[in-house]
Structures are given as C-alpha cells and as structure tokens.
C-alpha cells in the first residue's frame, strides 16, 4: 500500500512517490512571537503523522520546517518589550522546541531561520527583478508583479480574469501587509523598504535598507534545502492564500521551472468548543494551559490527531477525556500482551519504529486507512477493533509498534509523561526521597513517600532513578 493525500493543487487524491532519492517535504513553521497554540499544533501534528506514514511505507523523507523570526508581528512584539529581535525570537523558538518534544513530534531534518537566509532571499528577489516579474518602488520596496504571471491563482482557485489586481503605480498604494484577504489581492512585497517602526531590524540590499517580505523566505529556503522543484509543501488552510499562492509565483517565475511543488497538503483549522479560537473569547489554549489542567502531552497529541486533517477539528475537553480513556485502553492491551509474550516495556519500546510489515497483519486495516489520505480517525477505529486479536505473537507486537510509530503514540509513555508533568513540589519531595534512599536513611525515605502519596502521587523506583505516577 502506498500513502496518498488530497492534493490541493490538483484537487484530487494522489499517491505519494519521491521524485528523487528522498521525499522532499517543506512545512511552513511557526512565527515565533509567543507560544504556539493548539491550532498551530494541530497542523504541525498532521504533518508529523504524514511524515511518519511515509517513513513506515519505506520512503526516506527530508523534512524542512522553517522558523519565521522576522515579520510584522515579531518586530512589533520585540520592540514593545525593548529586547532585540534575535533575543526575543530565540526565547520563543526554544519554547516551541520544548513543546514539540513533549508532543512527541519528530524534529525536522533542517530547520532554517529567515534571518539566517537573507542573502538567499535577496538573490531570488534580484532574479525576479532581472526577469521582469518584480519592480522596485520609490520607497525602497520591491513588489512582485502579479500581471506578469499567467498562472497566478492556480492553487487557491482565484479567477485571474476577475481579479482587480492593483499595482503600486496605478493604485498609489502598495500591499505591504504580510497577510491579507483575497479581496485585497494586489502586487505584494518581496522586499520592504526600511521604516521607522522597524527599529534596528534591517539589512542592506541593492534597493536600500529594508527587510524581506514574509512569503519570500519560504520560497528561498525550500529551494535551498530541497531544490527548485520538490515533492510536498504543507501548511494550515489559511496559508493557501496568499502565502502559498505567492510562494508558487515567486518560485516558478524566478526559476522558470514548473511545478515548484508537486503535492500541496493543507490541514483544516481547529475550533474550540464550536467557536473560532481567539484570545478575546478566552478559548485560545497553549500546550501549557492544558497540561496545567492535568492533561498529559500524549493525551493532547491524541486529541489533536484524532480528527481527519481535512475536516475542521472541534477541540473539546470531552475530547481530551476521551483521548485519555482511549490511551489507557491501549496501555492495558499492550501490558497484557507484553506479559503473555514475556517482553519488557524496554523491549517493546525498541519496536516503536518504522520497518515492520503491516500488510497482512491484524493492523492492515489501520495501515490502509493511514495510506488513504491519512485517515487517522478510521485508523484508530481499526486499531481498537484489532486489539482483541493482539495475542502474544512477535509479528503482531512488531506491527503494533510500527502502527504506534506512524501515529506518534506511545502508550508506555503515559506514566512518564505524567512524571514529567508532576508539580514541582511533588518532584522535589521525590528527589529528596531518592537522596535519602541512596544515603540509606530509610526512615526519612518512607516518611517522604508518605507525604507524596498524601498529595495524590505514587513514586515508582527503578534501578537508577524513579518515576512519579498519579495515584
Ligand atoms: P503561524 O505561527 O501563525 O505562522 O502558524 C503556524 C501554522 O499553524 C500554519 O501552518 C498555520 O496555517 C497553522 N494554524 C494557525 N491557526 C490554526 C488553527 N486555528 N488551526 C489549525 N492550524 C492553524
Ligand atoms: Zn511559508
């Protein structure tokens, strides 16, 4: 079975195959001006599952995901705080990495930052100016000329003939915003002339001091790491227009090569309790918000991948509770299979990886669902239907490990995740107890264990450490 996805560009379901020695996959990464929210993670997790499915099918993936560390928002927020852009974005990049790790997301093969690729962006802008697809305006900015690209609009289905495209010259006003609606389609900024609100955030260019527009970074960095035409590009559905449309225009017009990207992978948005997520409605959640409510990162991952990626996901606390019980069912089934097979948890962990055969096993149905446009809800249903047949055979356990890898789920990590997320006060008591035990002060160790359990937690000892579990 070969993985397939719905390609936004062709509007059809297509089988995925690498065009070269690896499958090149570029995903628009976070804009690092604050913690990512669970909507962002819904999209990043859909991409993570797709990558895992490709790997399980034997395809070698090169996964590039950028960090947008210069744009209108990062500049505005860093200046508000009076810190340098690089210091500000470093902090939020590190937070993003920590969250990704908790959610068991595979790190990308390359994670380029926009500010470290200014030369590549300028080179692409220069090419576009040279070949007549872009022009410099008087203010030191450079714009892409939409009317020079007969294909403009092909991804998002804009009807070019009805586009009242504006150029800087005729409208007298340029489109300098990074994000805008379809109605305001117009020539867009590739390079933005320096403005007072940019502070010290500017670079030299042939057109004067300024900074890159948002769209150009993804064209320049994807080309650098994956070549001028590559396999797959992903992002949330909001990026389809204008961001991805503009990326196609910039890339194809600068190289003359088509297509820039073969498959476009867009995930639908996440809603919270039926409403659009927004700060003003008080329903915008970060990973920390949910962890502090007592949910583990594995449960959050499960809840965020459980809906089909092309359907809006309605995130609810009931959904999180369901994820918790589903994971506990998986853990129990696994524990009993391991006991029957005489396999340790450590032994099974080594099986959570791609490689095992899934076709012809009890997880064939689940695998088929994942290959069919990454149908995670169907795959989960198939997994639960297969659990009673798990038994103790090595083949079934290996296949179970592979299907868990594809979803990035680790039922054995649930306890560990809880331990990581134990409140600091409990963790401190547990550390003191461990020290007491090492010093053979068993009376103190027992007393501390008693305190910990009175607070609702159990310490589990291992050979070289301890873990904490909610009692
Ligand atoms: P940003 O950090 O805003 O550049 O967004 C990072 C990724 O999250 C992009 O692929 C967006 O399309 C995606 N995204 C933003 N909001 C949501 C949402 N509510 N649901 C799903 N994906 C989203
Ligand atoms: Zn992008």
Short mmCIF file of C-alpha atoms in Angstrom, two decimals, residues 12-469:
data_model
loop_
_atom_site.label_atom_id
_atom_site.label_comp_id
_atom_site.label_asym_id
_atom_site.label_seq_id
_atom_site.Cartn_x
_atom_site.Cartn_y
_atom_site.Cartn_z
CA UNK A 12 -7.56 15.07 -6.42
CA UNK A 13 -6.31 12.27 -4.21
CA UNK A 14 -2.85 11.24 -5.35
CA UNK A 15 -0.36 8.54 -4.43
CA UNK A 16 2.83 9.95 -2.97
CA UNK A 17 6.14 8.96 -4.50
CA UNK A 18 9.53 10.62 -4.12
CA UNK A 19 10.83 12.29 -7.25
CA UNK A 20 14.46 11.70 -6.27
CA UNK A 21 16.43 9.79 -3.69
CA UNK A 22 14.32 11.26 -0.89
CA UNK A 23 10.86 12.70 -0.46
CA UNK A 24 11.28 16.45 -0.02
CA UNK A 25 8.72 17.91 2.35
CA UNK A 26 8.60 21.59 3.32
CA UNK A 27 6.26 22.81 6.04
CA UNK A 28 5.71 26.42 6.98
CA UNK A 29 6.87 26.66 10.55
CA UNK A 30 5.88 28.90 13.43
CA UNK A 31 6.13 32.65 13.62
CA UNK A 32 7.98 32.88 16.92
CA UNK A 33 6.39 35.80 18.75
CA UNK A 34 4.69 33.84 21.56
CA UNK A 35 3.87 30.26 22.48
CA UNK A 36 2.29 28.21 19.69
CA UNK A 37 -1.38 27.39 20.32
CA UNK A 38 -3.11 24.05 19.89
CA UNK A 39 -4.41 25.16 16.47
CA UNK A 40 -0.82 25.52 15.27
CA UNK A 41 -0.05 22.13 16.77
CA UNK A 42 -2.99 20.56 15.01
CA UNK A 43 -1.34 21.49 11.74
CA UNK A 44 2.20 20.54 12.80
CA UNK A 45 0.92 17.21 14.12
CA UNK A 46 -0.92 16.43 10.87
CA UNK A 47 2.43 16.96 9.09
CA UNK A 48 4.22 14.84 11.68
CA UNK A 49 1.80 11.96 11.12
CA UNK A 50 2.14 12.26 7.34
CA UNK A 51 5.93 12.09 7.65
CA UNK A 52 5.70 9.05 9.90
CA UNK A 53 3.33 7.31 7.46
CA UNK A 54 5.77 7.98 4.61
CA UNK A 55 8.60 6.54 6.71
CA UNK A 56 6.56 3.46 7.58
CA UNK A 57 5.98 2.91 3.88
CA UNK A 58 9.74 2.78 3.37
CA UNK A 59 10.14 6.27 1.88
CA UNK A 60 13.12 8.35 3.03
CA UNK A 61 11.88 11.80 3.98
CA UNK A 62 13.78 15.09 4.11
CA UNK A 63 11.60 17.31 6.25
CA UNK A 64 12.30 21.04 6.24
CA UNK A 65 10.36 23.32 8.57
CA UNK A 66 11.31 26.97 8.88
CA UNK A 67 11.25 29.40 11.75
CA UNK A 68 9.77 32.77 10.85
CA UNK A 69 11.87 35.04 13.02
CA UNK A 70 11.30 38.31 11.22
CA UNK A 71 7.92 39.70 10.21
CA UNK A 72 5.47 42.43 11.23
CA UNK A 73 4.49 40.61 14.46
CA UNK A 74 7.94 39.56 15.73
CA UNK A 75 9.29 43.06 15.16
CA UNK A 76 6.31 44.74 16.82
CA UNK A 77 6.35 42.49 19.92
CA UNK A 78 10.13 42.57 20.45
CA UNK A 79 10.11 46.35 20.23
CA UNK A 80 7.25 46.59 22.70
CA UNK A 81 9.43 44.72 25.19
CA UNK A 82 12.56 46.64 24.28
CA UNK A 83 14.58 43.49 23.53
CA UNK A 84 16.46 42.64 20.36
CA UNK A 85 14.61 40.68 17.71
CA UNK A 86 17.09 37.80 17.97
CA UNK A 87 16.85 37.55 21.76
CA UNK A 88 13.07 37.68 21.55
CA UNK A 89 12.68 35.05 18.83
CA UNK A 90 15.30 32.77 20.44
CA UNK A 91 13.17 32.51 23.55
CA UNK A 92 10.02 31.57 21.62
CA UNK A 93 11.91 29.18 19.32
CA UNK A 94 13.18 27.31 22.36
CA UNK A 95 9.69 27.17 23.82
CA UNK A 96 8.40 25.81 20.53
CA UNK A 97 11.06 23.08 20.51
CA UNK A 98 10.22 22.08 24.08
CA UNK A 99 6.51 21.83 23.23
CA UNK A 100 7.23 19.78 20.08
CA UNK A 101 9.31 17.35 22.08
CA UNK A 102 6.59 16.91 24.68
CA UNK A 103 4.13 16.20 21.88
CA UNK A 104 6.48 13.52 20.54
CA UNK A 105 6.94 15.30 17.21
CA UNK A 106 9.92 14.24 15.11
CA UNK A 107 12.37 17.12 14.74
CA UNK A 108 12.65 18.30 11.12
CA UNK A 109 15.75 17.31 9.15
CA UNK A 110 16.54 21.01 8.64
CA UNK A 111 15.06 23.99 10.46
CA UNK A 112 16.17 27.14 8.65
CA UNK A 113 15.57 30.61 10.10
CA UNK A 114 14.53 33.51 7.93
CA UNK A 115 17.10 35.92 9.38
CA UNK A 116 19.90 33.47 8.56
CA UNK A 117 18.89 33.34 4.88
CA UNK A 118 18.70 36.98 3.89
CA UNK A 119 21.27 36.50 1.08
CA UNK A 120 19.25 33.68 -0.48
CA UNK A 121 16.10 35.79 -0.32
CA UNK A 122 17.81 38.78 -1.90
CA UNK A 123 19.16 36.58 -4.65
CA UNK A 124 15.66 35.40 -5.53
CA UNK A 125 14.29 38.95 -5.47
CA UNK A 126 17.12 40.07 -7.78
CA UNK A 127 16.31 37.29 -10.24
CA UNK A 128 12.65 38.33 -10.27
CA UNK A 129 13.60 41.95 -10.93
CA UNK A 130 16.00 40.91 -13.69
CA UNK A 131 13.47 38.78 -15.50
CA UNK A 132 10.68 41.36 -15.31
CA UNK A 133 8.48 39.71 -12.66
CA UNK A 134 9.22 42.30 -9.98
CA UNK A 135 9.84 46.02 -9.77
CA UNK A 136 11.29 48.43 -7.27
CA UNK A 137 9.00 51.14 -5.98
CA UNK A 138 10.20 54.51 -4.89
CA UNK A 139 10.12 53.69 -1.18
CA UNK A 140 12.91 51.12 -1.29
CA UNK A 141 10.44 48.23 -1.51
CA UNK A 142 10.29 45.63 -4.27
CA UNK A 143 6.99 44.16 -5.44
CA UNK A 144 6.01 41.06 -7.31
CA UNK A 145 4.05 41.94 -10.43
CA UNK A 146 1.04 39.67 -10.43
CA UNK A 147 0.05 40.53 -14.00
CA UNK A 148 3.37 39.09 -15.18
CA UNK A 149 2.38 35.59 -14.05
CA UNK A 150 -0.39 33.97 -16.10
CA UNK A 151 -0.59 31.11 -13.55
CA UNK A 152 -1.19 33.34 -10.52
CA UNK A 153 -4.17 31.99 -8.58
CA UNK A 154 -3.87 28.33 -9.63
CA UNK A 155 -3.59 26.93 -6.11
CA UNK A 156 -6.35 28.81 -4.39
CA UNK A 157 -8.60 28.87 -7.47
CA UNK A 158 -8.67 32.64 -7.84
CA UNK A 159 -10.17 33.63 -11.13
CA UNK A 160 -7.46 35.79 -12.62
CA UNK A 161 -9.75 37.39 -15.18
CA UNK A 162 -11.97 38.82 -12.48
CA UNK A 163 -9.08 39.94 -10.32
CA UNK A 164 -8.93 43.65 -9.93
CA UNK A 165 -5.21 43.42 -9.44
CA UNK A 166 -3.63 46.60 -8.34
CA UNK A 167 -0.10 47.59 -8.85
CA UNK A 168 1.72 50.04 -6.69
CA UNK A 169 1.86 52.55 -9.51
CA UNK A 170 -1.79 52.57 -10.55
CA UNK A 171 -3.27 52.32 -7.07
CA UNK A 172 -0.77 54.60 -5.49
CA UNK A 173 -0.76 52.28 -2.50
CA UNK A 174 1.30 49.18 -2.10
CA UNK A 175 0.40 45.94 -0.38
CA UNK A 176 2.93 45.83 2.39
CA UNK A 177 0.99 43.60 4.77
CA UNK A 178 2.21 40.04 5.22
CA UNK A 179 -1.32 38.68 5.49
CA UNK A 180 -4.38 39.88 3.60
CA UNK A 181 -7.74 38.71 2.26
CA UNK A 182 -8.47 37.60 -1.30
CA UNK A 183 -10.40 40.80 -1.90
CA UNK A 184 -7.30 42.88 -1.46
CA UNK A 185 -5.16 40.92 -3.87
CA UNK A 186 -2.53 43.13 -5.38
CA UNK A 187 1.15 43.19 -6.15
CA UNK A 188 2.81 42.05 -2.95
CA UNK A 189 6.06 43.00 -1.23
CA UNK A 190 9.14 40.84 -1.79
CA UNK A 191 11.33 43.33 0.00
CA UNK A 192 10.14 46.08 2.31
CA UNK A 193 11.97 49.40 2.46
CA UNK A 194 13.08 50.38 5.95
CA UNK A 195 10.50 52.17 8.08
CA UNK A 196 10.88 53.85 11.44
CA UNK A 197 8.77 51.16 13.17
CA UNK A 198 11.32 48.53 12.09
CA UNK A 199 13.86 49.91 14.57
CA UNK A 200 17.25 48.25 14.08
CA UNK A 201 15.79 45.39 12.14
CA UNK A 202 17.00 45.99 8.63
CA UNK A 203 19.51 44.63 6.13
CA UNK A 204 21.30 46.19 3.17
CA UNK A 205 20.01 45.42 -0.31
CA UNK A 206 20.52 46.73 -3.86
CA UNK A 207 17.33 48.78 -3.26
CA UNK A 208 18.40 50.27 0.04
CA UNK A 209 17.98 49.19 3.66
CA UNK A 210 14.99 47.08 4.47
CA UNK A 211 13.78 43.59 5.32
CA UNK A 212 12.30 40.65 3.45
CA UNK A 213 8.56 40.24 2.93
CA UNK A 214 7.13 37.13 4.60
CA UNK A 215 6.43 34.98 1.53
CA UNK A 216 9.91 35.10 0.03
CA UNK A 217 11.56 33.31 2.96
CA UNK A 218 9.73 30.04 2.29
CA UNK A 219 10.50 30.14 -1.45
CA UNK A 220 14.18 30.86 -0.83
CA UNK A 221 14.71 28.35 1.98
CA UNK A 222 12.71 25.50 0.46
CA UNK A 223 14.70 25.91 -2.77
CA UNK A 224 17.99 25.97 -0.90
CA UNK A 225 17.34 22.75 1.00
CA UNK A 226 15.08 20.81 -1.37
CA UNK A 227 15.87 22.16 -4.83
CA UNK A 228 13.81 24.38 -7.17
CA UNK A 229 11.14 21.74 -7.58
CA UNK A 230 10.31 19.31 -4.81
CA UNK A 231 7.67 16.90 -3.59
CA UNK A 232 5.36 18.24 -0.91
CA UNK A 233 4.53 21.50 0.81
CA UNK A 234 2.29 21.76 3.85
CA UNK A 235 0.54 24.32 6.00
CA UNK A 236 -2.78 25.23 7.55
CA UNK A 237 -5.58 26.04 5.14
CA UNK A 238 -5.24 29.77 5.96
CA UNK A 239 -1.85 29.75 4.26
CA UNK A 240 -3.23 28.62 0.90
CA UNK A 241 -3.92 32.26 0.03
CA UNK A 242 -1.98 34.50 -0.14
CA UNK A 243 1.14 32.82 1.32
CA UNK A 244 1.36 29.65 -0.77
CA UNK A 245 -0.05 31.28 -3.88
CA UNK A 246 2.68 33.91 -3.61
CA UNK A 247 5.34 31.28 -2.94
CA UNK A 248 4.41 29.50 -6.17
CA UNK A 249 4.50 32.75 -8.12
CA UNK A 250 7.90 33.79 -6.76
CA UNK A 251 9.50 30.37 -7.16
CA UNK A 252 8.17 29.43 -10.58
CA UNK A 253 8.83 32.90 -12.02
CA UNK A 254 12.37 33.06 -10.66
CA UNK A 255 13.41 29.65 -11.93
CA UNK A 256 11.14 29.21 -14.93
CA UNK A 257 10.69 25.66 -13.65
CA UNK A 258 7.28 24.17 -13.05
CA UNK A 259 5.98 22.92 -10.80
CA UNK A 260 7.57 24.43 -7.71
CA UNK A 261 5.80 21.75 -5.67
CA UNK A 262 4.12 18.53 -6.76
CA UNK A 263 1.73 17.92 -3.84
CA UNK A 264 0.14 20.56 -1.60
CA UNK A 265 -1.03 19.36 1.82
CA UNK A 266 -3.39 21.67 3.72
CA UNK A 267 -4.96 20.93 7.07
CA UNK A 268 -8.24 22.43 8.21
CA UNK A 269 -8.46 24.66 11.23
CA UNK A 270 -9.06 23.83 14.83
CA UNK A 271 -12.08 25.27 16.61
CA UNK A 272 -12.62 25.21 20.36
CA UNK A 273 -15.99 24.07 21.73
CA UNK A 274 -17.54 25.02 18.38
CA UNK A 275 -16.11 28.54 18.21
CA UNK A 276 -13.19 30.12 16.43
CA UNK A 277 -10.20 30.16 18.75
CA UNK A 278 -9.27 33.66 19.81
CA UNK A 279 -7.67 35.44 22.72
CA UNK A 280 -10.69 37.70 23.15
CA UNK A 281 -13.04 34.71 23.57
CA UNK A 282 -10.67 33.29 26.19
CA UNK A 283 -10.58 29.95 24.35
CA UNK A 284 -7.07 30.11 22.96
CA UNK A 285 -5.07 27.31 24.53
CA UNK A 286 -1.37 26.58 24.57
CA UNK A 287 0.12 23.23 25.48
CA UNK A 288 0.99 24.55 28.96
CA UNK A 289 -2.60 25.70 29.52
CA UNK A 290 -3.84 22.13 29.00
CA UNK A 291 -1.01 20.48 30.92
CA UNK A 292 -1.73 22.73 33.88
CA UNK A 293 -5.30 21.42 33.78
CA UNK A 294 -3.91 17.93 34.36
CA UNK A 295 -3.79 16.51 30.82
CA UNK A 296 -0.65 14.79 29.56
CA UNK A 297 1.06 15.74 26.31
CA UNK A 298 0.25 12.26 24.90
CA UNK A 299 -3.45 12.82 25.58
CA UNK A 300 -3.27 16.21 23.91
CA UNK A 301 -1.47 14.71 20.92
CA UNK A 302 -4.12 12.00 20.65
CA UNK A 303 -6.97 14.55 20.80
CA UNK A 304 -5.31 16.76 18.17
CA UNK A 305 -4.70 13.99 15.64
CA UNK A 306 -7.95 12.11 16.22
CA UNK A 307 -9.96 14.11 13.66
CA UNK A 308 -9.41 13.88 9.90
CA UNK A 309 -6.89 16.54 8.90
CA UNK A 310 -9.11 17.91 6.15
CA UNK A 311 -12.05 18.46 8.46
CA UNK A 312 -12.32 21.22 10.98
CA UNK A 313 -11.47 19.79 14.36
CA UNK A 314 -13.74 20.80 17.19
CA UNK A 315 -11.49 20.64 20.20
CA UNK A 316 -13.39 19.96 23.44
CA UNK A 317 -12.49 18.94 26.97
CA UNK A 318 -14.70 15.91 26.46
CA UNK A 319 -12.47 15.04 23.50
CA UNK A 320 -9.45 15.23 25.80
CA UNK A 321 -11.11 12.97 28.34
CA UNK A 322 -11.95 10.51 25.55
CA UNK A 323 -8.31 10.62 24.46
CA UNK A 324 -7.30 9.77 27.99
CA UNK A 325 -9.50 6.70 28.15
CA UNK A 326 -8.51 5.59 24.65
CA UNK A 327 -4.82 5.76 25.60
CA UNK A 328 -5.44 3.88 28.79
CA UNK A 329 -7.20 1.13 26.79
CA UNK A 330 -4.15 0.92 24.51
CA UNK A 331 -1.83 0.74 27.53
CA UNK A 332 -3.82 -2.05 29.13
CA UNK A 333 -4.00 -4.12 25.95
CA UNK A 334 -0.28 -3.65 25.46
CA UNK A 335 0.59 -4.51 29.06
CA UNK A 336 -1.35 -7.76 28.88
CA UNK A 337 0.21 -8.70 25.52
CA UNK A 338 3.69 -7.98 26.89
CA UNK A 339 3.03 -10.10 29.92
CA UNK A 340 1.85 -13.01 27.77
CA UNK A 341 4.83 -12.64 25.46
CA UNK A 342 7.28 -12.23 28.34
CA UNK A 343 8.53 -9.00 26.81
CA UNK A 344 9.62 -5.97 28.86
CA UNK A 345 8.45 -2.43 28.23
CA UNK A 346 12.01 -1.54 27.29
CA UNK A 347 11.99 -4.37 24.76
CA UNK A 348 8.72 -3.15 23.26
CA UNK A 349 9.91 0.47 23.04
CA UNK A 350 12.51 -0.72 20.53
CA UNK A 351 9.65 -1.91 18.33
CA UNK A 352 8.05 1.55 18.14
CA UNK A 353 9.68 2.39 14.83
CA UNK A 354 9.08 2.08 11.11
CA UNK A 355 10.12 -1.03 9.28
CA UNK A 356 7.82 -3.81 10.42
CA UNK A 357 5.44 -5.26 7.89
CA UNK A 358 1.87 -4.03 8.35
CA UNK A 359 0.20 -5.57 5.32
CA UNK A 360 -1.21 -9.00 6.09
CA UNK A 361 -1.17 -8.32 9.84
CA UNK A 362 -4.00 -7.53 12.24
CA UNK A 363 -3.18 -3.84 11.70
CA UNK A 364 -3.56 -3.94 7.93
CA UNK A 365 -6.90 -2.11 8.15
CA UNK A 366 -5.38 0.67 10.23
CA UNK A 367 -2.43 0.95 7.87
CA UNK A 368 -4.77 1.07 4.87
CA UNK A 369 -6.67 3.95 6.49
CA UNK A 370 -3.45 5.90 7.10
CA UNK A 371 -2.38 5.35 3.49
CA UNK A 372 -5.77 6.57 2.30
CA UNK A 373 -5.40 10.34 2.74
CA UNK A 374 -4.05 9.96 6.30
CA UNK A 375 -7.39 8.90 7.74
CA UNK A 376 -6.41 8.89 11.41
CA UNK A 377 -9.94 8.53 12.88
CA UNK A 378 -10.55 5.44 10.75
CA UNK A 379 -7.11 4.06 11.63
CA UNK A 380 -7.78 4.48 15.35
CA UNK A 381 -11.09 2.63 14.99
CA UNK A 382 -9.30 -0.20 13.16
CA UNK A 383 -6.64 -0.40 15.86
CA UNK A 384 -9.22 -0.80 18.62
CA UNK A 385 -11.02 -3.42 16.54
CA UNK A 386 -7.72 -5.34 16.18
CA UNK A 387 -6.69 -5.22 19.87
CA UNK A 388 -8.59 -8.37 20.94
CA UNK A 389 -6.53 -10.29 18.34
CA UNK A 390 -3.20 -8.98 19.64
CA UNK A 391 -2.21 -12.17 21.49
CA UNK A 392 1.49 -12.62 22.12
CA UNK A 393 2.93 -13.20 18.66
CA UNK A 394 6.14 -11.37 17.78
CA UNK A 395 4.70 -10.39 14.39
CA UNK A 396 1.66 -8.75 15.95
CA UNK A 397 3.74 -6.90 18.52
CA UNK A 398 6.14 -5.63 15.84
CA UNK A 399 3.19 -4.46 13.74
CA UNK A 400 1.68 -2.78 16.80
CA UNK A 401 4.96 -0.95 17.35
CA UNK A 402 5.01 0.23 13.74
CA UNK A 403 1.42 1.48 13.73
CA UNK A 404 2.04 3.31 17.02
CA UNK A 405 5.12 4.90 15.44
CA UNK A 406 3.00 6.06 12.49
CA UNK A 407 0.70 7.89 14.88
CA UNK A 408 3.45 9.01 17.24
CA UNK A 409 1.65 7.37 20.14
CA UNK A 410 3.45 5.69 22.98
CA UNK A 411 1.05 4.11 25.46
CA UNK A 412 4.04 3.32 27.68
CA UNK A 413 4.99 6.99 27.86
CA UNK A 414 1.76 7.95 29.60
CA UNK A 415 3.23 7.33 33.05
CA UNK A 416 6.49 9.02 32.10
CA UNK A 417 4.60 11.99 30.72
CA UNK A 418 2.74 12.29 33.98
CA UNK A 419 6.03 12.17 35.85
CA UNK A 420 7.43 14.98 33.73
CA UNK A 421 4.36 16.97 34.48
CA UNK A 422 4.18 16.32 38.22
CA UNK A 423 4.03 19.61 40.10
CA UNK A 424 7.43 20.89 41.17
CA UNK A 425 6.60 20.47 44.86
CA UNK A 426 5.97 16.72 44.37
CA UNK A 427 9.03 16.30 42.17
CA UNK A 428 11.15 17.99 44.86
CA UNK A 429 9.84 15.63 47.56
CA UNK A 430 10.58 12.68 45.28
CA UNK A 431 14.14 13.90 44.70
CA UNK A 432 14.69 14.30 48.45
CA UNK A 433 13.34 10.78 48.97
CA UNK A 434 15.67 9.37 46.33
CA UNK A 435 18.64 11.05 48.00
CA UNK A 436 17.54 9.71 51.42
CA UNK A 437 17.24 6.21 49.97
CA UNK A 438 20.69 6.42 48.41
CA UNK A 439 22.06 7.53 51.81
CA UNK A 440 20.28 4.51 53.31
CA UNK A 441 18.16 6.78 55.50
CA UNK A 442 15.13 4.56 55.01
CA UNK A 443 13.08 6.17 57.79
CA UNK A 444 13.24 9.54 56.04
CA UNK A 445 12.63 7.92 52.66
CA UNK A 446 9.46 6.27 53.97
CA UNK A 447 8.27 9.48 55.56
CA UNK A 448 8.72 11.33 52.27
CA UNK A 449 6.92 8.57 50.37
CA UNK A 450 4.02 9.02 52.79
CA UNK A 451 3.93 12.77 52.14
CA UNK A 452 3.96 12.21 48.38
CA UNK A 453 1.12 9.72 48.50
CA UNK A 454 -0.91 12.01 50.77
CA UNK A 455 -0.64 14.53 47.93
CA UNK A 456 -2.07 12.02 45.47
CA UNK A 457 1.09 10.70 43.78
CA UNK A 458 2.95 7.38 43.81
CA UNK A 459 6.72 7.04 43.47
CA UNK A 460 7.92 4.12 41.41
CA UNK A 461 11.53 3.08 41.88
CA UNK A 462 13.71 1.82 39.08
CA UNK A 463 17.32 0.70 39.12
CA UNK A 464 18.81 4.11 38.53
CA UNK A 465 16.05 6.57 39.24
CA UNK A 466 12.39 6.99 39.99
CA UNK A 467 9.21 8.00 38.24
CA UNK A 468 6.02 9.53 39.50
CA UNK A 469 2.51 8.45 38.72
#
